[in-house]
Each structure stands twice: as structure tokens, then as C-alpha cells.
Amino acid sequence: MAKAPVLTPQAEDFPRWYQDLINKAELADNGPVRGTMVIRPYGYGLWERMQQDMDARIKAVGVQNAYFPLFIPQSYLTREAEHVEGFAPELAVVTHGGGKKLEEPVVVRPTSETIINEYFSKWVQSYRDLPLLINQWANVVRWELRPRLFLRTSEFLWQEGHTAHATYEDARDFAARIHRHVYADFMENVLAMDVVLGRKTAKERFAGAINTLTLEGMMGDGKALQLGTSHELGQNFARAFNTQFLSKDGTQELVWQTSWGSTTRMIGALVMMHGDDNGLRVPPRLAPVQAVVLAIKGDEAVLAKVREIGDRLAAAGVRVQVDDRTDTPFGRRAVDWELKGVPVRIEVGPRDLEGGTAMVARRIPGGKEPVRLDLLPDLLPKVLEEDQALLLRQARERREARTSDVRTVQEAAEAAAAGGWARIRWADLGPEGEAALAEQAATVRCLVAEDGSVPDADDAPGNVAFVARAY
Amino acid sequence: MAKAPVLTPQAEDFPRWYQDLINKAELADNGPVRGTMVIRPYGYGLWERMQQDMDARIKAVGVQNAYFPLFIPQSYLTREAEHVEGFAPELAVVTHGGGKKLEEPVVVRPTSETIINEYFSKWVQSYRDLPLLINQWANVVRWELRPRLFLRTSEFLWQEGHTAHATYEDARDFAARIHRHVYADFMENVLAMDVVLGRKTAKERFAGAINTLTLEGMMGDGKALQLGTSHELGQNFARAFNTQFLSKDGTQELVWQTSWGSTTRMIGALVMMHGDDNGLRVPPRLAPVQAVVLAIKGDEAVLAKVREIGDRLAAAGVRVQVDDRTDTPFGRRAVDWELKGVPVRIEVGPRDLEGGTAMVARRIPGGKEPVRLDLLPDLLPKVLEEDQALLLRQARERREARTSDVRTVQEAAEAAAAGGWARIRWADLGPEGEAALAEQAATVRCLVAEDGSVPDADDAPGNVAFVARAY
């Protein structure tokens, strides 16, 4: 008799599968206020690992962390016209504080360009103060009408970088550096995510930017998800906040700026890019727990052995957890670790001990086989690296298999509706084609140059548009 | 001619000195919304180091991090009567979201007991789920009428721990463990802070707690500052949110809870406990930069040497920064590092090179002397540990010198007014004496047992009250 599936199968109902997984792997719960989210310890552990790794990469390019206030005077947002137009519909507004009605309502930050520029304009005096490279880890609020855990939540956690430069070129290069050497490098090498790097079309740009660079990933159902963005802000905010510096030539100049962000949405992406019908599959380099050693039964020899294996693997540099909760049935614990996507399970019972082996189950390729205990400390680090590479390869192969080259708007819309991506020359699409796609629920995710690089302009010759339905 | 002081001298105007220091050492700025704060990179660097160290200590006692929403339905707060009474006057209220008036206003969390209990009541089913030990790093908002940077701000950063236990004893012991083995240990050993551990009187307890444990520090002006608190919540929130579990005996029982917090206020405490007329003095174990190597002049040999010294010290495990910004006058840079309180400055000029020495200035004891370059890597770690110990000793000695034993309410109030602390038997003070002190701007900071331990009850025989004016 086939056992009932723990999760709704992906093929049956992908959104339901996602919801089931988030819930049963104990990643998050819905908050009481619409669109808010409780990130549970296992989900938050993934975020902490992402933060640590990203934070080191961000600091390595010379950026310093700081913290700006949650509350922004409403008037700040209106200073940059496109920006307020983009964010006004999503704002949460505080009208009362300390038991009184406020004279000026304050908004809960949806992003911090405005308030940060207020301070940049004080801190930047001379070219010697540039580049000014700041990042903050914070919560932001954008009211969501159709919330979905991790993907669209009214409050989310993120990092937002904000920089000011003396020249256009310096700002442009910095935005590109974050895009490729911080975001793409992290997503590919740590999250094992297949990402397409490109530029947003004018229609899809960040409100207030002159250029938005994006990373787009294909989820398990063939839809696209935007995974991070890096914006060239030009001098738009500098003009609105009068952020000037004294140049080497003794003239007053407006700074050139960038901003860039990545969010807890990456956890949702991890689930939808790597998950399968049995649960999440966590890339080993990210995994808070890379291997779990399970005692099948609560017998003394077994308990002693799982602890010994745990110690040996920890000494070999593996992030390991011992599961000796033998008052919970083994089967239930095994399913739970599978759901949580721990890369390797090492299962030890009395019979294994006799043979000096343990059953090793690999979550990423799947399958289970007996391994001699003395070989584990050498084997595990290799297996983890192999499985890290396999995850990325599987994601890449899926995208390639589900992407088709098309020539017309209609073909592009059909490919997207069928659960895939379409590649189409921007010359064959253009802003009119893009508008037509919107009527069929498809969007241009990004533009990529003929050689796969990120183009300098929307209409650079040879540009190719990636078209998909998106989260 | 004496040079003009960089900061208002402490003896002249302590609050002004504090404000000057925060500003000139670039720790923080006032935010645009009343009471909010911009934490600048140098200040935030201190906070990051505090976070890292505390986070490891919190995890070491078995606590996991999670994240709960910023927004709490207003109705949650009213469920625990004392709690809402305590926090209602300080709430920030969101009445509009996504362009519409909300059906139920939401409050911006002033603390998270209520929303966390909503989830604990779902997650806890059986005694097997206990203890449940959760912490979050987050921002909270409490509207401030008399804000002061780091000490009282409308928004501040903190960690808040929340735990649920099967028995009163287990909860009590856990609150005490956090109080002594996490907070006190961290403050004494890393922040070099002299702290008095005690319990709050009934009057000063957290709103909703049955007991509040506190750590109190004496600032440079003799006032007291509460540095962290750990609360026994009893079953108050469990009752309000029906947080029950199935006991081993098969009965439904309410959980026993704790909560505990420490905040960015610790940065203000660091300034006021260790700072002097020349600026901050950062304890070496905390310092993001323990030693700075300054090139006095931009000559090639000097620049090469400061980099070499920097590399050697880094290899010796010192957190070192090389200051080769020789386009800024040396004197200005030296004053800046002094203001920022970097424990050791190593100053290298052409003349020093000839002698194979550098001038080593120690910020904590003060003074400057030439040291042979080849001795630096061995010397520095020792000097840093010595100076760490010295800071704690100085703080402790000041408190002892400024604390007097008194017998009457009037004497206690006078000692506090004179910029010191008073120790008085609780039997000689009592709730009536405590009320009388309030009229003279003094408060009971905490109660301590005769032997210096933390008493089990307000009226335990031999209890001593510490009385002071407080921030």
C-alpha cells in the first residue's frame, strides 16, 4: 500500500505544495496582521546563514553597516516624484504616537533611499568623503494585497545598500560589481541557484532609478522570481535631497548613487528552486545542519555510537546534529529531516553496528546505502560538495529545458503560459510587445546581451528579452 | 597656550559632554522623526560586535533565533491587563495601510510578549515541546517624550528572549541564568562594565512580570543606568493567551515563562561608563579596531612600514587598522582616533624609523612611549588585556568610592542628589520610603541580598536597596 504523501505533489498543485512545505518543514507561519510572517527557528536559521555569508561579501567590497530609522516623515517620500508614485499605494502610515495624533504622519520605511539621502547630504562635503558605501540589515513594510510567505509579505527582512560616488562611471561600476560579485556569486556558489543576470526594461525599473540590474531564477513550476536587484539611481535622489560635494576642481557637484537589495524572499526561492515532493533540499554550503546522525533505537550502544559519529564529523568540519530523540518514532523523525532538506542523514541501528556500518541517505540525489563508519569523516565533505554542484546543475538544466527561442509576442506569451521561459530578440518585442505581454500575464524579466553579458542600454543591438510569468 | 577642548568637559556639563562625544566620535545622529536615531558606521560597528558575542552566548544556553512581526493587533495588548497599562502611553499606531484605513489599528511592537504567546500557544502541545527557548534581534518602538541618543530613543534595537517552561522552578532558574551567565558575564568580561545584579522592587517591575532581575551600572556622573533585565512572567501571559501543555501526568497545564532584553542602550552605557574628556575608551575585547597604525607623514618608507606593522599585528591576532590618509593632518587624525576610543595608537614617522621604534599611545591608562617595532606583536595582546582589566577596575572603584551606606530616606535622597549611590536596608526603606524617594527624583535601582546575591523576594531579611538618580 502506497503511503499518503506528506505534501501535496508539485505536479498536482504547486502553490499548495509550497504552502504545505513552508508549514510542515516549520519554516514560517502567517502573522496575525494580514501579510505579515513569523519566521520560525528553522527558517530563520537559513536566513542567518545567508546573512553571515552576504555580510562578509558586502564588507569585502568596502561597504560599512549602519542603521537608519524605521519611521520616515511622509514629506520625504514626495521629494522624488517617481519614487513616491511607485511606493504610495504600499505604505503603512503611523498617525498616532505616545497617545497623541501626530502633526505630520510618518510612514514605515518601504525602502530607505529618502531618509538615507537626508544624511548623505550632511555627511558628504568633499570628494574625499566619496565613495560613501553604506549597507543596513533591516525590516521594511510594503502593504501586500496578495501575500505569500517569503515571496510577498507586508513586512520582510532584507539588506539595502546605498552608495554615493563622484562620477557616473564609478556608480555604474559599483552597481554592476554588487550585481555580479556579491549577489550572483553568492546565489550560485552558496545557494546553488541558477540565475540569469540582466537589466530591467524601463517599464520594470525601480521607482527613481535610471537603471535596474536584476537576477532572475526559474522556479520548479517554470515561473520566474526576481532574486535581487542593484540600481543605478543617477542623480535623482541627490537632486531631491541636494546631496552635493566639492570636487577636486573646486566646483559643487551632485553625487551619483546606487542602491541594491536582497531579501528573505531568497528563502522562498530556495524552496521553489530546489524543493521536491518530499520537501526542501538545502544546499550543503548554506545548510545550518549538513548532516544529521539518527539513532534508530534508544539502545545504549547505538546512542554512544551516534554521539561518537557526531563528534568525528564535527571534527572533520561538518555541521552535524545528533538526533537521539528515540521517544519519537524513527520513521517520523526521518520524514521530518527529509522535509527540512538536511543534505545527509546517517541512520544507525543495532544491526548496523554489528556490521560496522551506517545507512547514509543523500537528500539531494536521493538514495540510501550502507557506508563503513570509519570512512564517514573522509566521505562526507566530498559528498556535500558533490551534492552542492548537483543542485546547481539540476536547476540550470531545468531552465535550459524549459526555455524556448521565439520570434513573436504571441509565441512568447504561450511559452510563458505553458510554464516556461521564452527568449525573444528585444528588437522583435520592444515596449509595445512588452505592453501586449502584460495582457497575457507575462512580463519581460530582463534583457541580456547577445553574448550573455548585461547590456548597457535597453535598445543595444542584439539584446534578448527573457519573458515569463513571475511571482 | 592650552588648546580648546574637543568636547565640553564632563565636570562642566555631563549631558552636553555626552552629546558632543556621540556626535564627534560619529556614533549616531538624531533621526528626523522625534526620538529616532541614525546609528552611524562606527557606532553600528560596536553594536555588531555586541550582537555577535551575545548571540553566541544566547545560543550556548540552548536558545534559537526566530523573527516575529513588527505589527501587533491592538487587541493583543489588552489581553494582559498590567502589560497594556504599562505600554499604552508609549505606542505608535498604524491606522492606514495600502492606501486604506485599517479595520483594526495595529501597534508597532513595543516588545513582543503578546504576539509571541499567540504562537507559543499553537506550537506548545506537550511537555516534550518544553522548554521552548526563543530569541529575536529586532527593532522596537516606544514613543519617547525626552529622547536621548542610545539611552532613550523612540525606536531602538535589541534582542528579546522569550521562553516557556513546564515548571515555575525551571522558568525561575532560566531567568537567573540569563541574568548572570549571559548578561552579567558579557557586560563584565567583554564590555568591562561594573554591574550590580539585583531584583527590581514591585514598583519597578516589567509590566506583566512577577519578578524582574536587573543589571545596574554607575555612569561617570554617578547616576545609574539599567543595562539589561530578565523577567519571570509567571503564568500571566500563558493565562491571557491560553498557552497550555499536556503534562507527563496527562493533565493540561499553563506554561511558566520568562522574557529578557538588552538593547543599543549598552552603547550609551559604554560611553558614559568609560568615556573621559578626550572621548570614548572602548574595551579592547569589544573594539572593532583594537589598534590603529598611523603614518605621520606620507613618505614611502613610512607608508611601507605602517602596512608591515599592520600585517604583523593582524597575524598576531590583533584587530588592526592602518591609517595612511596622510592628506589629512596627523594631529586631526590622532584626535579622531582618541575620540573614537581605539585602545592603542601606534604612530610612525621618519624619525621613529631611524630608531627602529614607534610611539605607542594607550588610550585607556593614557600616556605614550616609544616601543621597539619588533616587540609590538608580542606586546600588543598583553597591553590590550591589561587595559581591558583596568577599565573594569576603574569603573568598580568609582562606584565603590561614590556609594555610601545610609539609614534614612532623606540621607538616601541626598546621596543620590549629590551624584552618588546610597545603600540602605530595605527594612529601613520599604514601599513607603520608596514612594518618598520618588518625590526627590531618586529610585530604588535594585534589591541585593546581604551576601551580595540576588534575593528571592523583595522583603527577604537583610535585603539592601541601591538608591540613585537614573537615566
PDB file of C-alpha atoms in Angstrom, chain A residues 29-33 36-42 44-45 48 52 55 59 64-73 76 88-99 102 106 108-109 115 118-119 122-123 127-128 134 137 139 141 143 145 154-155 157 327-328, chain B residues 29-33 36-42 44-45 48 52 55 59 64-73 76 88-99 102 106 108-109 115 118-119 122-123 127-128 134 137 139 141 143 145 154-155 157 327-328:
ATOM      1  CA  ASP A  29       3.668  30.861   9.850  1.00  0.00           C
ATOM      2  CA  ASN A  30       1.297  33.601   8.794  1.00  0.00           C
ATOM      3  CA  GLY A  31       1.298  36.559  11.185  1.00  0.00           C
ATOM      4  CA  PRO A  32      -1.937  37.910  12.696  1.00  0.00           C
ATOM      5  CA  VAL A  33      -1.810  41.161  10.704  1.00  0.00           C
ATOM      6  CA  THR A  36       2.960  39.545   7.992  1.00  0.00           C
ATOM      7  CA  MET A  37       5.042  36.488   8.745  1.00  0.00           C
ATOM      8  CA  VAL A  38       6.522  34.632  11.692  1.00  0.00           C
ATOM      9  CA  ILE A  39       9.866  33.154  10.675  1.00  0.00           C
ATOM     10  CA  ARG A  40      10.327  30.002  12.741  1.00  0.00           C
ATOM     11  CA  PRO A  41      13.729  28.876  14.021  1.00  0.00           C
ATOM     12  CA  TYR A  42      14.480  26.518  11.142  1.00  0.00           C
ATOM     13  CA  TYR A  44      15.428  31.851  10.468  1.00  0.00           C
ATOM     14  CA  GLY A  45      18.495  29.609  10.683  1.00  0.00           C
ATOM     15  CA  GLU A  48      21.118  33.761   9.470  1.00  0.00           C
ATOM     16  CA  GLN A  52      26.534  35.903   7.533  1.00  0.00           C
ATOM     17  CA  ASP A  55      27.520  40.356   5.049  1.00  0.00           C
ATOM     18  CA  LYS A  59      32.101  44.170   3.661  1.00  0.00           C
ATOM     19  CA  GLN A  64      30.129  49.535   6.145  1.00  0.00           C
ATOM     20  CA  ASN A  65      26.940  48.688   8.007  1.00  0.00           C
ATOM     21  CA  ALA A  66      24.812  51.346   9.683  1.00  0.00           C
ATOM     22  CA  TYR A  67      21.215  51.701  10.821  1.00  0.00           C
ATOM     23  CA  PHE A  68      18.622  54.278   9.764  1.00  0.00           C
ATOM     24  CA  PRO A  69      15.218  54.852  11.383  1.00  0.00           C
ATOM     25  CA  LEU A  70      12.127  52.780  10.659  1.00  0.00           C
ATOM     26  CA  PHE A  71       9.987  55.921  10.542  1.00  0.00           C
ATOM     27  CA  ILE A  72      10.257  58.373   7.660  1.00  0.00           C
ATOM     28  CA  PRO A  73       8.409  61.705   7.522  1.00  0.00           C
ATOM     29  CA  TYR A  76      10.450  62.911   2.391  1.00  0.00           C
ATOM     30  CA  ALA A  88       2.478  55.371  -2.209  1.00  0.00           C
ATOM     31  CA  PRO A  89      -0.008  52.504  -2.720  1.00  0.00           C
ATOM     32  CA  GLU A  90       2.007  50.192  -0.453  1.00  0.00           C
ATOM     33  CA  LEU A  91       2.675  52.421   2.531  1.00  0.00           C
ATOM     34  CA  ALA A  92       1.804  51.770   6.163  1.00  0.00           C
ATOM     35  CA  VAL A  93       1.183  55.069   7.932  1.00  0.00           C
ATOM     36  CA  VAL A  94       1.588  55.858  11.620  1.00  0.00           C
ATOM     37  CA  THR A  95      -0.814  58.618  12.615  1.00  0.00           C
ATOM     38  CA  HIS A  96      -0.657  58.335  16.417  1.00  0.00           C
ATOM     39  CA  GLY A  97       2.312  58.173  18.755  1.00  0.00           C
ATOM     40  CA  GLY A  98       2.528  58.336  22.537  1.00  0.00           C
ATOM     41  CA  GLY A  99      -1.240  58.666  22.814  1.00  0.00           C
ATOM     42  CA  LEU A 102       0.990  63.261  15.136  1.00  0.00           C
ATOM     43  CA  VAL A 106       5.123  59.134   9.375  1.00  0.00           C
ATOM     44  CA  VAL A 108       7.042  52.894   7.959  1.00  0.00           C
ATOM     45  CA  ARG A 109      10.006  52.587   5.590  1.00  0.00           C
ATOM     46  CA  ILE A 115      15.956  59.089   4.659  1.00  0.00           C
ATOM     47  CA  GLU A 118      18.880  63.256   4.045  1.00  0.00           C
ATOM     48  CA  TYR A 119      22.003  62.120   5.950  1.00  0.00           C
ATOM     49  CA  LYS A 122      25.014  66.160   5.656  1.00  0.00           C
ATOM     50  CA  TRP A 123      27.896  63.724   5.713  1.00  0.00           C
ATOM     51  CA  TYR A 127      35.353  64.371  -2.913  1.00  0.00           C
ATOM     52  CA  ARG A 128      37.433  62.947  -0.055  1.00  0.00           C
ATOM     53  CA  ILE A 134      26.662  52.003   3.394  1.00  0.00           C
ATOM     54  CA  TRP A 137      20.104  44.934   7.589  1.00  0.00           C
ATOM     55  CA  ASN A 139      12.840  45.192   8.176  1.00  0.00           C
ATOM     56  CA  VAL A 141       6.988  47.278   5.090  1.00  0.00           C
ATOM     57  CA  TRP A 143       1.393  46.552   2.200  1.00  0.00           C
ATOM     58  CA  LEU A 145      -2.861  42.590  -1.156  1.00  0.00           C
ATOM     59  CA  SER A 154       3.822  43.074   4.104  1.00  0.00           C
ATOM     60  CA  GLU A 155       6.919  43.087   6.280  1.00  0.00           C
ATOM     61  CA  LEU A 157      13.752  41.378   6.185  1.00  0.00           C
ATOM     62  CA  ASP A 327      10.967   8.618  22.259  1.00  0.00           C
ATOM     63  CA  THR A 328       9.712   9.836  18.864  1.00  0.00           C
TER      64      THR A 328
ATOM     65  CA  ASP B  29      22.745  61.332  14.716  1.00  0.00           C
ATOM     66  CA  ASN B  30      19.212  62.329  15.633  1.00  0.00           C
ATOM     67  CA  GLY B  31      16.629  60.986  13.169  1.00  0.00           C
ATOM     68  CA  PRO B  32      14.073  63.291  11.517  1.00  0.00           C
ATOM     69  CA  VAL B  33      11.122  61.828  13.432  1.00  0.00           C
ATOM     70  CA  THR B  36      14.537  58.277  16.346  1.00  0.00           C
ATOM     71  CA  MET B  37      18.232  57.697  15.736  1.00  0.00           C
ATOM     72  CA  VAL B  38      20.653  57.109  12.887  1.00  0.00           C
ATOM     73  CA  ILE B  39      23.382  54.745  14.053  1.00  0.00           C
ATOM     74  CA  ARG B  40      26.492  55.647  12.081  1.00  0.00           C
ATOM     75  CA  PRO B  41      29.017  53.030  10.955  1.00  0.00           C
ATOM     76  CA  TYR B  42      31.375  53.442  13.920  1.00  0.00           C
ATOM     77  CA  TYR B  44      26.959  50.311  14.485  1.00  0.00           C
ATOM     78  CA  GLY B  45      30.297  48.500  14.459  1.00  0.00           C
ATOM     79  CA  GLU B  48      27.650  44.378  15.654  1.00  0.00           C
ATOM     80  CA  GLN B  52      27.980  38.611  17.748  1.00  0.00           C
ATOM     81  CA  ASP B  55      24.320  35.860  20.153  1.00  0.00           C
ATOM     82  CA  LYS B  59      22.791  30.111  21.641  1.00  0.00           C
ATOM     83  CA  GLN B  64      17.203  29.514  18.947  1.00  0.00           C
ATOM     84  CA  ASN B  65      16.646  32.706  16.998  1.00  0.00           C
ATOM     85  CA  ALA B  66      13.400  33.435  15.178  1.00  0.00           C
ATOM     86  CA  TYR B  67      11.565  36.514  13.903  1.00  0.00           C
ATOM     87  CA  PHE B  68       8.090  37.753  14.804  1.00  0.00           C
ATOM     88  CA  PRO B  69       6.158  40.537  13.061  1.00  0.00           C
ATOM     89  CA  LEU B  70       6.669  44.237  13.716  1.00  0.00           C
ATOM     90  CA  PHE B  71       2.906  44.814  13.688  1.00  0.00           C
ATOM     91  CA  ILE B  72       0.711  43.569  16.520  1.00  0.00           C
ATOM     92  CA  PRO B  73      -3.100  43.792  16.509  1.00  0.00           C
ATOM     93  CA  TYR B  76      -3.477  41.548  21.692  1.00  0.00           C
ATOM     94  CA  ALA B  88      -0.299  52.100  26.169  1.00  0.00           C
ATOM     95  CA  PRO B  89       1.194  55.599  26.656  1.00  0.00           C
ATOM     96  CA  GLU B  90       4.235  54.729  24.516  1.00  0.00           C
ATOM     97  CA  LEU B  91       2.623  53.092  21.499  1.00  0.00           C
ATOM     98  CA  ALA B  92       2.959  54.072  17.855  1.00  0.00           C
ATOM     99  CA  VAL B  93      -0.221  53.167  15.999  1.00  0.00           C
ATOM    100  CA  VAL B  94      -0.626  52.378  12.301  1.00  0.00           C
ATOM    101  CA  THR B  95      -4.107  53.312  11.164  1.00  0.00           C
ATOM    102  CA  HIS B  96      -3.656  53.220   7.377  1.00  0.00           C
ATOM    103  CA  GLY B  97      -2.150  50.550   5.153  1.00  0.00           C
ATOM    104  CA  GLY B  98      -2.064  50.180   1.382  1.00  0.00           C
ATOM    105  CA  GLY B  99      -3.956  53.434   0.944  1.00  0.00           C
ATOM    106  CA  LEU B 102      -7.426  49.629   8.591  1.00  0.00           C
ATOM    107  CA  VAL B 106      -2.122  47.818  14.591  1.00  0.00           C
ATOM    108  CA  VAL B 108       4.279  48.823  16.220  1.00  0.00           C
ATOM    109  CA  ARG B 109       5.741  46.330  18.715  1.00  0.00           C
ATOM    110  CA  ILE B 115       2.429  38.180  19.704  1.00  0.00           C
ATOM    111  CA  GLU B 118      -0.100  33.763  20.326  1.00  0.00           C
ATOM    112  CA  TYR B 119       2.348  31.400  18.561  1.00  0.00           C
ATOM    113  CA  LYS B 122      -0.026  26.936  18.886  1.00  0.00           C
ATOM    114  CA  TRP B 123       3.433  25.395  18.994  1.00  0.00           C
ATOM    115  CA  TYR B 127       5.756  18.579  27.868  1.00  0.00           C
ATOM    116  CA  ARG B 128       8.049  17.256  25.108  1.00  0.00           C
ATOM    117  CA  ILE B 134      13.376  31.642  21.517  1.00  0.00           C
ATOM    118  CA  TRP B 137      17.071  40.510  17.247  1.00  0.00           C
ATOM    119  CA  ASN B 139      13.726  46.929  16.396  1.00  0.00           C
ATOM    120  CA  VAL B 141       9.223  51.372  19.217  1.00  0.00           C
ATOM    121  CA  TRP B 143       7.350  56.790  21.928  1.00  0.00           C
ATOM    122  CA  LEU B 145       8.970  62.420  25.219  1.00  0.00           C
ATOM    123  CA  SER B 154      11.596  56.062  20.181  1.00  0.00           C
ATOM    124  CA  GLU B 155      12.994  53.221  18.113  1.00  0.00           C
ATOM    125  CA  LEU B 157      17.483  47.801  18.514  1.00  0.00           C
ATOM    126  CA  ASP B 327      46.404  64.090   3.081  1.00  0.00           C
ATOM    127  CA  THR B 328      44.650  64.792   6.392  1.00  0.00           C
TER     128      THR B 328
END
